Amino acid sequence: MKYNINIREEYFGATVSVVNTGKREYVNQNELKEILEMQKFPEDMLASKIKEGYKIKYTPLENKDIKDHFSFADIAYLELTRECNLRCKHCLNNSGKLIKNQLSIKELRKLVQDLIDSGIQEIRFTGGEPLMFENIYELIKLCDDNGVCTSIGTNGTLVTPRVASMLKEAGLKKVVVSIDGTEKRHDIIRGRGNYEKTINGLKYLKEVGLNVRVNAVIMKSNIEDVIKLAKEMNKNKITLFIRRFIESGRGEKLKNNMLTADDYNYVKKQLYNEIQTAKYVNGHYLRNDEGVHPRIKLPFLIRGCKAGQRALSIMPDGKIQLCGFLAPQGFLAIDNVKNVKNWRELWNKIQKMDRLKYLRDNLDKYNEQPNIQETYCLAYIQRYLNVNKTSEE
């Protein structure tokens, strides 16, 4: 029996993740004690619904003085490669060609194991196109054997029945497939004929029983197409997440495509019925609560943005970032994985970074602009600061 629960101890109790879904909930200290001693979960938790019994991966708290943030990240976004078979117009990081000094498989094995040992609960393999990295199956299995949920973000065009089966056998839990609207609009963004390939890939993934979600990047140029896609996905009972567009990487060339507050209100109005059910259609700024439901009161505030709070990103060359959207906008890397001796110490260092505080301090300035969609997204703030700096110069 493999691990099906991942528990990371916190000052307040613990962060509990169901490995099969990656969904997280929080417990207090008394509840944690009962879980560890009796393997009994509170009835209102997702973990309590597991029928086959519990095998728990447990990461104890190292520093008992941590009271104002989580003891480690919940999820790491690991860019395996910058190589990609497509050249999408809105790509956040100019994916396409291999970059110099890409981490070797040996270095990646060590990195993944270090993250596992530090209490990470999910690793999402991204790119580039992660399916162009031939050793991805080995890394997925390493995570699965050690009680860590794995997911990938893919354009779906390289998924064949064999690839889908190999991903399932390796222990992959979730797949995020990118579709940006109707066939015509998707192919304008991602290249002719790729919509059909992606739809086929989606079908193969579902046929082997993988949990599949569709991501759609919404821009001014594809609003109506994403609305049509959302209605279609909802009708077919396929989960869709509508992602905000940020002028980053190749996307910098798509000027004036970020949605305003009025644009988001229009989308919410058009998708009112689909969003109300909150079952198959969700997205940035489409729900007031952003889908966060802590079951207990935490001793610190959870902001909407995961960067530096619940997540970190690692570039193909090993550079560590708060978010994959910050790196191509000039936000300096925090460190390199090759230098890290203790990941949890690094995480604590991140919380005290002046650069992170500076971004958060500028949230109010950004949100005070007219017709701006209120946000906690630090990549939005970095872009805002970059634009203002350029105009001042």
Short mmCIF file of C-alpha atoms in Angstrom, two decimals:
data_model
loop_
_atom_site.label_atom_id
_atom_site.label_comp_id
_atom_site.label_asym_id
_atom_site.label_seq_id
_atom_site.Cartn_x
_atom_site.Cartn_y
_atom_site.Cartn_z
CA MET A 1 0.00 0.00 0.00
CA LYS A 2 1.38 3.41 -1.00
CA TYR A 3 1.05 6.60 0.99
CA ASN A 4 -2.39 8.13 0.57
CA ILE A 5 -2.09 10.97 3.12
CA ASN A 6 0.69 13.57 3.34
CA ILE A 7 0.90 15.48 6.63
CA ARG A 8 3.28 18.35 7.31
CA GLU A 9 3.35 19.56 10.90
CA GLU A 10 2.78 23.29 11.49
CA TYR A 11 2.84 25.54 14.55
CA PHE A 12 -0.98 25.50 14.62
CA GLY A 13 -1.29 21.77 13.91
CA ALA A 14 -0.73 20.47 10.41
CA THR A 15 -1.37 20.80 6.69
CA VAL A 16 -3.03 17.59 5.51
CA SER A 17 -3.07 16.59 1.83
CA VAL A 18 -4.89 13.71 0.16
CA VAL A 19 -2.22 12.34 -2.20
CA ASN A 20 -4.64 11.16 -4.87
CA THR A 21 -6.15 14.62 -5.40
CA GLY A 22 -3.61 17.02 -3.90
CA LYS A 23 -6.40 18.77 -1.96
CA ARG A 24 -5.32 20.26 1.37
CA GLU A 25 -6.99 20.99 4.67
CA TYR A 26 -5.76 22.13 8.07
CA VAL A 27 -6.02 20.56 11.51
CA ASN A 28 -5.24 21.90 14.97
CA GLN A 29 -2.73 20.37 17.40
CA ASN A 30 -5.28 18.22 19.23
CA GLU A 31 -6.65 16.86 15.95
CA LEU A 32 -3.13 16.11 14.72
CA LYS A 33 -2.38 14.15 17.88
CA GLU A 34 -5.51 12.06 17.41
CA ILE A 35 -4.67 11.43 13.75
CA LEU A 36 -1.14 10.25 14.54
CA GLU A 37 -2.08 8.14 17.55
CA MET A 38 -5.36 6.67 16.33
CA GLN A 39 -5.38 7.38 12.57
CA LYS A 40 -8.74 9.05 13.09
CA PHE A 41 -9.58 12.11 11.00
CA PRO A 42 -12.31 14.66 11.79
CA GLU A 43 -15.52 13.76 9.96
CA ASP A 44 -15.63 17.04 8.02
CA MET A 45 -12.30 16.32 6.32
CA LEU A 46 -11.74 14.84 2.86
CA ALA A 47 -9.28 12.37 4.34
CA SER A 48 -12.03 10.83 6.45
CA LYS A 49 -13.74 9.63 3.25
CA ILE A 50 -10.86 7.30 2.33
CA LYS A 51 -12.08 3.72 2.68
CA GLU A 52 -8.98 1.56 2.18
CA GLY A 53 -7.18 2.66 5.34
CA TYR A 54 -4.40 5.15 5.89
CA LYS A 55 -0.72 5.13 5.12
CA ILE A 56 0.65 8.48 6.20
CA LYS A 57 3.78 10.34 5.10
CA TYR A 58 4.58 12.62 8.04
CA THR A 59 7.02 15.55 8.11
CA PRO A 60 7.61 16.93 11.63
CA LEU A 61 8.11 20.61 12.35
CA GLU A 62 11.78 21.59 12.63
CA ASN A 63 11.43 25.11 13.96
CA LYS A 64 8.79 25.49 16.68
CA ASP A 65 9.10 29.31 16.54
CA ILE A 66 7.48 29.61 13.09
CA LYS A 67 4.13 31.23 13.81
CA ASP A 68 3.50 33.66 10.96
CA HIS A 69 3.69 31.38 7.89
CA PHE A 70 3.53 27.76 6.76
CA SER A 71 6.59 25.67 7.62
CA PHE A 72 7.18 24.92 3.93
CA ALA A 73 5.60 25.30 0.52
CA ASP A 74 2.60 23.12 -0.37
CA ILE A 75 3.46 22.93 -4.07
CA ALA A 76 6.58 23.31 -6.19
CA TYR A 77 6.27 24.19 -9.88
CA LEU A 78 9.23 22.48 -11.49
CA GLU A 79 10.09 23.56 -15.02
CA LEU A 80 11.81 20.45 -16.33
CA THR A 81 12.77 22.05 -19.63
CA ARG A 82 12.21 25.19 -21.66
CA GLU A 83 12.01 23.03 -24.79
CA CYS A 84 8.58 22.96 -26.44
CA ASN A 85 7.07 21.70 -29.69
CA LEU A 86 4.84 24.81 -29.96
CA ARG A 87 5.47 28.55 -30.09
CA CYS A 88 2.34 29.92 -28.40
CA LYS A 89 1.85 33.67 -28.78
CA HIS A 90 1.08 34.25 -25.10
CA CYS A 91 3.81 32.00 -23.64
CA LEU A 92 4.87 33.32 -20.24
CA ASN A 93 8.56 32.38 -20.66
CA ASN A 94 9.41 32.22 -24.37
CA SER A 95 9.42 28.44 -24.39
CA GLY A 96 10.74 26.68 -27.46
CA LYS A 97 14.44 25.91 -27.31
CA LEU A 98 16.57 24.21 -24.67
CA ILE A 99 18.36 26.61 -22.37
CA LYS A 100 21.96 26.33 -21.25
CA ASN A 101 22.82 24.53 -18.03
CA GLN A 102 19.54 22.63 -17.78
CA LEU A 103 19.56 20.44 -14.67
CA SER A 104 20.65 16.85 -15.29
CA ILE A 105 18.46 13.92 -14.34
CA LYS A 106 20.84 13.21 -11.45
CA GLU A 107 20.41 16.76 -10.16
CA LEU A 108 16.65 16.54 -10.62
CA ARG A 109 16.44 13.28 -8.68
CA LYS A 110 18.25 14.91 -5.76
CA LEU A 111 16.12 18.04 -6.00
CA VAL A 112 12.84 16.10 -5.98
CA GLN A 113 13.98 13.94 -3.06
CA ASP A 114 15.05 17.04 -1.11
CA LEU A 115 11.63 18.63 -1.66
CA ILE A 116 9.93 15.41 -0.59
CA ASP A 117 12.00 15.25 2.59
CA SER A 118 11.22 18.91 3.34
CA GLY A 119 7.45 18.36 3.34
CA ILE A 120 6.33 19.34 -0.15
CA GLN A 121 2.86 17.93 -0.89
CA GLU A 122 2.59 18.38 -4.64
CA ILE A 123 5.03 18.84 -7.50
CA ARG A 124 3.72 20.12 -10.81
CA PHE A 125 6.03 19.38 -13.72
CA THR A 126 5.87 22.16 -16.29
CA GLY A 127 7.96 23.66 -19.07
CA GLY A 128 8.23 24.31 -21.86
CA GLU A 129 6.48 21.09 -22.66
CA PRO A 130 7.26 18.59 -19.87
CA LEU A 131 6.46 15.61 -22.09
CA MET A 132 9.55 16.48 -24.13
CA PHE A 133 11.62 15.59 -21.07
CA GLU A 134 12.15 11.86 -21.45
CA ASN A 135 12.84 11.14 -17.77
CA ILE A 136 9.58 12.64 -16.53
CA TYR A 137 8.09 9.22 -15.77
CA GLU A 138 10.95 8.38 -13.40
CA LEU A 139 10.44 11.61 -11.45
CA ILE A 140 6.69 11.06 -11.23
CA LYS A 141 7.26 7.58 -9.82
CA LEU A 142 9.77 8.91 -7.29
CA CYS A 143 7.12 11.31 -5.99
CA ASP A 144 4.37 8.70 -5.98
CA ASP A 145 6.51 6.23 -4.04
CA ASN A 146 7.10 8.91 -1.41
CA GLY A 147 3.56 10.19 -0.87
CA VAL A 148 3.69 13.33 -2.98
CA CYS A 149 0.92 14.20 -5.43
CA THR A 150 2.15 14.89 -8.96
CA SER A 151 0.58 16.90 -11.75
CA ILE A 152 1.74 18.17 -15.12
CA GLY A 153 0.90 21.20 -17.20
CA THR A 154 0.89 20.25 -20.88
CA ASN A 155 -0.32 21.50 -24.26
CA GLY A 156 -1.64 17.96 -24.81
CA THR A 157 -0.46 17.59 -28.39
CA LEU A 158 2.14 14.92 -27.58
CA VAL A 159 -0.25 12.70 -25.62
CA THR A 160 -0.81 9.37 -27.35
CA PRO A 161 -2.58 6.34 -25.86
CA ARG A 162 0.87 4.97 -24.90
CA VAL A 163 1.99 8.24 -23.27
CA ALA A 164 -1.27 8.45 -21.31
CA SER A 165 -0.81 4.87 -20.07
CA MET A 166 2.81 5.51 -19.06
CA LEU A 167 1.81 8.60 -17.09
CA LYS A 168 -0.89 6.65 -15.29
CA GLU A 169 1.44 3.73 -14.53
CA ALA A 170 4.12 6.09 -13.17
CA GLY A 171 1.61 7.38 -10.61
CA LEU A 172 0.60 10.76 -12.05
CA LYS A 173 -2.48 12.12 -10.28
CA LYS A 174 -3.54 15.21 -12.25
CA VAL A 175 -3.11 16.68 -15.72
CA VAL A 176 -3.69 20.32 -16.66
CA VAL A 177 -4.28 20.64 -20.41
CA SER A 178 -4.19 24.05 -22.11
CA ILE A 179 -7.03 25.04 -24.44
CA ASP A 180 -7.62 28.70 -25.22
CA GLY A 181 -11.09 28.79 -26.74
CA THR A 182 -12.71 27.59 -29.92
CA GLU A 183 -10.73 25.61 -32.49
CA LYS A 184 -10.13 28.67 -34.67
CA ARG A 185 -8.96 30.90 -31.82
CA HIS A 186 -6.87 28.18 -30.16
CA ASP A 187 -5.01 27.52 -33.41
CA ILE A 188 -4.41 31.23 -33.95
CA ILE A 189 -2.67 31.31 -30.56
CA ARG A 190 -0.95 27.91 -30.60
CA GLY A 191 -0.58 26.95 -34.26
CA ARG A 192 -2.71 25.37 -36.98
CA GLY A 193 -4.01 21.89 -36.27
CA ASN A 194 -3.06 21.89 -32.59
CA TYR A 195 -6.62 22.13 -31.26
CA GLU A 196 -7.48 18.74 -32.73
CA LYS A 197 -4.27 17.20 -31.36
CA THR A 198 -5.00 18.63 -27.91
CA ILE A 199 -8.59 17.36 -27.89
CA ASN A 200 -7.32 13.89 -28.84
CA GLY A 201 -4.71 14.05 -26.06
CA LEU A 202 -7.41 15.05 -23.59
CA LYS A 203 -9.48 12.05 -24.66
CA TYR A 204 -6.56 9.63 -24.22
CA LEU A 205 -5.84 10.95 -20.72
CA LYS A 206 -9.44 10.54 -19.65
CA GLU A 207 -9.61 7.05 -21.12
CA VAL A 208 -6.88 5.80 -18.76
CA GLY A 209 -8.65 7.36 -15.79
CA LEU A 210 -6.43 10.36 -15.10
CA ASN A 211 -7.90 13.40 -13.38
CA VAL A 212 -7.91 16.03 -16.14
CA ARG A 213 -8.48 19.77 -15.92
CA VAL A 214 -8.49 22.25 -18.78
CA ASN A 215 -6.78 25.63 -18.36
CA ALA A 216 -7.82 28.51 -20.60
CA VAL A 217 -5.80 31.73 -20.64
CA ILE A 218 -8.30 34.55 -21.07
CA MET A 219 -7.36 37.71 -22.96
CA LYS A 220 -9.31 40.54 -24.54
CA SER A 221 -8.80 38.87 -27.91
CA ASN A 222 -10.40 35.55 -26.88
CA ILE A 223 -13.04 36.48 -24.29
CA GLU A 224 -15.98 35.21 -26.34
CA ASP A 225 -14.08 32.05 -27.31
CA VAL A 226 -13.27 31.21 -23.69
CA ILE A 227 -16.90 31.77 -22.72
CA LYS A 228 -17.97 29.30 -25.42
CA LEU A 229 -15.32 26.83 -24.27
CA ALA A 230 -16.48 27.13 -20.65
CA LYS A 231 -20.06 26.35 -21.59
CA GLU A 232 -18.93 23.37 -23.65
CA MET A 233 -16.67 22.00 -20.91
CA ASN A 234 -19.43 22.43 -18.33
CA LYS A 235 -21.86 20.59 -20.59
CA ASN A 236 -19.36 17.73 -21.02
CA LYS A 237 -18.54 17.69 -17.27
CA ILE A 238 -14.88 18.57 -17.77
CA THR A 239 -13.33 20.89 -15.20
CA LEU A 240 -12.15 24.22 -16.63
CA PHE A 241 -10.04 26.86 -14.91
CA ILE A 242 -9.93 30.30 -16.55
CA ARG A 243 -6.46 31.78 -15.99
CA ARG A 244 -5.59 35.46 -16.06
CA PHE A 245 -3.27 36.65 -18.83
CA ILE A 246 -0.08 38.47 -17.83
CA GLU A 247 2.17 40.30 -20.29
CA SER A 248 5.18 38.13 -19.64
CA GLY A 249 7.68 36.35 -21.88
CA ARG A 250 6.37 36.12 -25.45
CA GLY A 251 3.09 37.50 -24.10
CA GLU A 252 4.70 40.94 -23.81
CA LYS A 253 4.03 41.37 -27.53
CA LEU A 254 0.27 41.02 -26.98
CA LYS A 255 -0.28 44.58 -25.76
CA ASN A 256 -3.52 45.66 -24.05
CA ASN A 257 -4.80 42.10 -23.69
CA MET A 258 -5.09 41.95 -19.90
CA LEU A 259 -8.69 42.02 -18.73
CA THR A 260 -10.10 44.96 -16.78
CA ALA A 261 -12.58 44.76 -13.90
CA ASP A 262 -15.39 45.46 -16.39
CA ASP A 263 -14.18 42.60 -18.60
CA TYR A 264 -14.23 40.15 -15.69
CA ASN A 265 -17.69 41.32 -14.68
CA TYR A 266 -18.86 40.62 -18.23
CA VAL A 267 -17.37 37.11 -18.13
CA LYS A 268 -18.98 36.43 -14.75
CA LYS A 269 -22.33 37.59 -16.10
CA GLN A 270 -22.08 35.40 -19.21
CA LEU A 271 -21.06 32.37 -17.16
CA TYR A 272 -23.28 33.02 -14.16
CA ASN A 273 -25.03 29.63 -14.23
CA GLU A 274 -21.81 27.70 -14.79
CA ILE A 275 -19.94 29.50 -12.01
CA GLN A 276 -22.81 29.25 -9.53
CA THR A 277 -22.59 25.47 -9.49
CA ALA A 278 -18.81 25.82 -8.84
CA LYS A 279 -18.35 22.28 -10.07
CA TYR A 280 -16.81 22.45 -13.54
CA VAL A 281 -16.06 26.15 -14.21
CA ASN A 282 -13.81 28.26 -12.02
CA GLY A 283 -11.03 30.78 -12.49
CA HIS A 284 -9.13 33.80 -11.32
CA TYR A 285 -11.51 36.52 -10.09
CA LEU A 286 -14.64 34.54 -10.98
CA ARG A 287 -15.41 33.60 -7.37
CA ASN A 288 -15.17 35.94 -4.40
CA ASP A 289 -13.41 33.39 -2.20
CA GLU A 290 -10.87 32.21 -4.83
CA GLY A 291 -11.82 28.67 -3.75
CA VAL A 292 -9.89 28.82 -0.44
CA HIS A 293 -11.72 27.20 2.48
CA PRO A 294 -9.53 26.70 5.56
CA ARG A 295 -11.51 24.52 7.96
CA ILE A 296 -9.87 26.04 11.06
CA LYS A 297 -8.80 29.57 11.94
CA LEU A 298 -5.13 30.01 11.11
CA PRO A 299 -2.78 32.22 13.15
CA PHE A 300 -1.82 34.19 10.02
CA LEU A 301 -3.51 35.59 6.93
CA ILE A 302 -3.75 33.57 3.72
CA ARG A 303 -3.48 35.85 0.69
CA GLY A 304 -4.90 34.93 -2.70
CA CYS A 305 -1.47 34.64 -4.35
CA LYS A 306 0.47 31.43 -3.65
CA ALA A 307 3.87 32.89 -4.57
CA GLY A 308 6.21 32.79 -1.60
CA GLN A 309 3.31 31.86 0.63
CA ARG A 310 2.27 28.35 -0.40
CA ALA A 311 4.33 27.81 -3.55
CA LEU A 312 7.73 28.19 -5.15
CA SER A 313 8.96 27.73 -8.71
CA ILE A 314 12.17 26.21 -10.02
CA MET A 315 13.56 27.05 -13.44
CA PRO A 316 15.21 24.48 -15.79
CA ASP A 317 18.69 25.74 -14.81
CA GLY A 318 17.95 25.38 -11.10
CA LYS A 319 17.18 29.01 -10.30
CA ILE A 320 14.58 29.33 -7.56
CA GLN A 321 11.74 31.80 -8.02
CA LEU A 322 8.59 32.75 -6.17
CA CYS A 323 6.56 32.34 -9.35
CA GLY A 324 7.13 31.35 -12.96
CA PHE A 325 5.60 34.65 -14.12
CA LEU A 326 8.04 36.74 -12.06
CA ALA A 327 11.24 35.31 -13.54
CA PRO A 328 10.77 36.60 -17.13
CA GLN A 329 9.83 40.02 -15.75
CA GLY A 330 13.23 40.54 -14.19
CA PHE A 331 12.53 39.47 -10.61
CA LEU A 332 15.89 38.23 -9.35
CA ALA A 333 16.23 34.56 -8.52
CA ILE A 334 16.24 33.75 -4.81
CA ASP A 335 18.99 31.17 -5.12
CA ASN A 336 19.93 28.07 -7.11
CA VAL A 337 19.01 24.53 -6.09
CA LYS A 338 22.69 23.59 -6.34
CA ASN A 339 23.44 25.84 -3.37
CA VAL A 340 20.59 24.83 -1.07
CA LYS A 341 21.57 22.79 1.99
CA ASN A 342 18.29 23.10 3.89
CA TRP A 343 15.08 23.87 1.99
CA ARG A 344 13.05 24.76 5.05
CA GLU A 345 15.66 27.29 6.15
CA LEU A 346 15.50 28.79 2.66
CA TRP A 347 11.69 28.94 2.92
CA ASN A 348 11.95 30.85 6.19
CA LYS A 349 14.47 33.22 4.58
CA ILE A 350 12.04 33.89 1.72
CA GLN A 351 9.36 35.08 4.15
CA LYS A 352 11.68 37.84 5.36
CA MET A 353 12.85 39.00 1.93
CA ASP A 354 12.60 42.75 1.33
CA ARG A 355 11.81 42.06 -2.34
CA LEU A 356 8.76 40.00 -1.41
CA LYS A 357 7.62 42.60 1.12
CA TYR A 358 8.08 45.33 -1.51
CA LEU A 359 5.76 43.57 -3.95
CA ARG A 360 3.12 43.03 -1.28
CA ASP A 361 3.42 46.65 -0.13
CA ASN A 362 2.55 47.81 -3.66
CA LEU A 363 -0.70 45.85 -3.83
CA ASP A 364 -2.78 48.84 -2.72
CA LYS A 365 -1.15 51.17 -5.25
CA TYR A 366 -1.94 48.74 -8.06
CA ASN A 367 -5.51 48.18 -6.95
CA GLU A 368 -6.20 51.92 -6.68
CA GLN A 369 -5.98 52.33 -10.47
CA PRO A 370 -9.29 52.90 -12.30
CA ASN A 371 -11.09 49.84 -13.69
CA ILE A 372 -8.41 47.47 -12.40
CA GLN A 373 -9.40 43.99 -11.33
CA GLU A 374 -8.44 43.87 -7.67
CA THR A 375 -5.74 41.28 -7.21
CA TYR A 376 -3.17 39.75 -4.88
CA CYS A 377 -1.16 38.43 -7.86
CA LEU A 378 2.47 39.44 -7.33
CA ALA A 379 3.27 39.01 -11.03
CA TYR A 380 0.64 41.66 -11.80
CA ILE A 381 2.37 43.96 -9.31
CA GLN A 382 5.82 43.31 -10.80
CA ARG A 383 4.53 44.16 -14.26
CA TYR A 384 2.92 47.34 -12.91
CA LEU A 385 6.20 48.38 -11.29
CA ASN A 386 8.14 47.61 -14.49
CA VAL A 387 5.76 49.69 -16.62
CA ASN A 388 5.90 52.62 -14.22
CA LYS A 389 9.70 52.48 -14.03
CA THR A 390 9.93 52.52 -17.83
CA SER A 391 7.55 55.49 -18.14
CA GLU A 392 9.48 57.44 -15.49
CA GLU A 393 12.75 56.86 -17.35
#
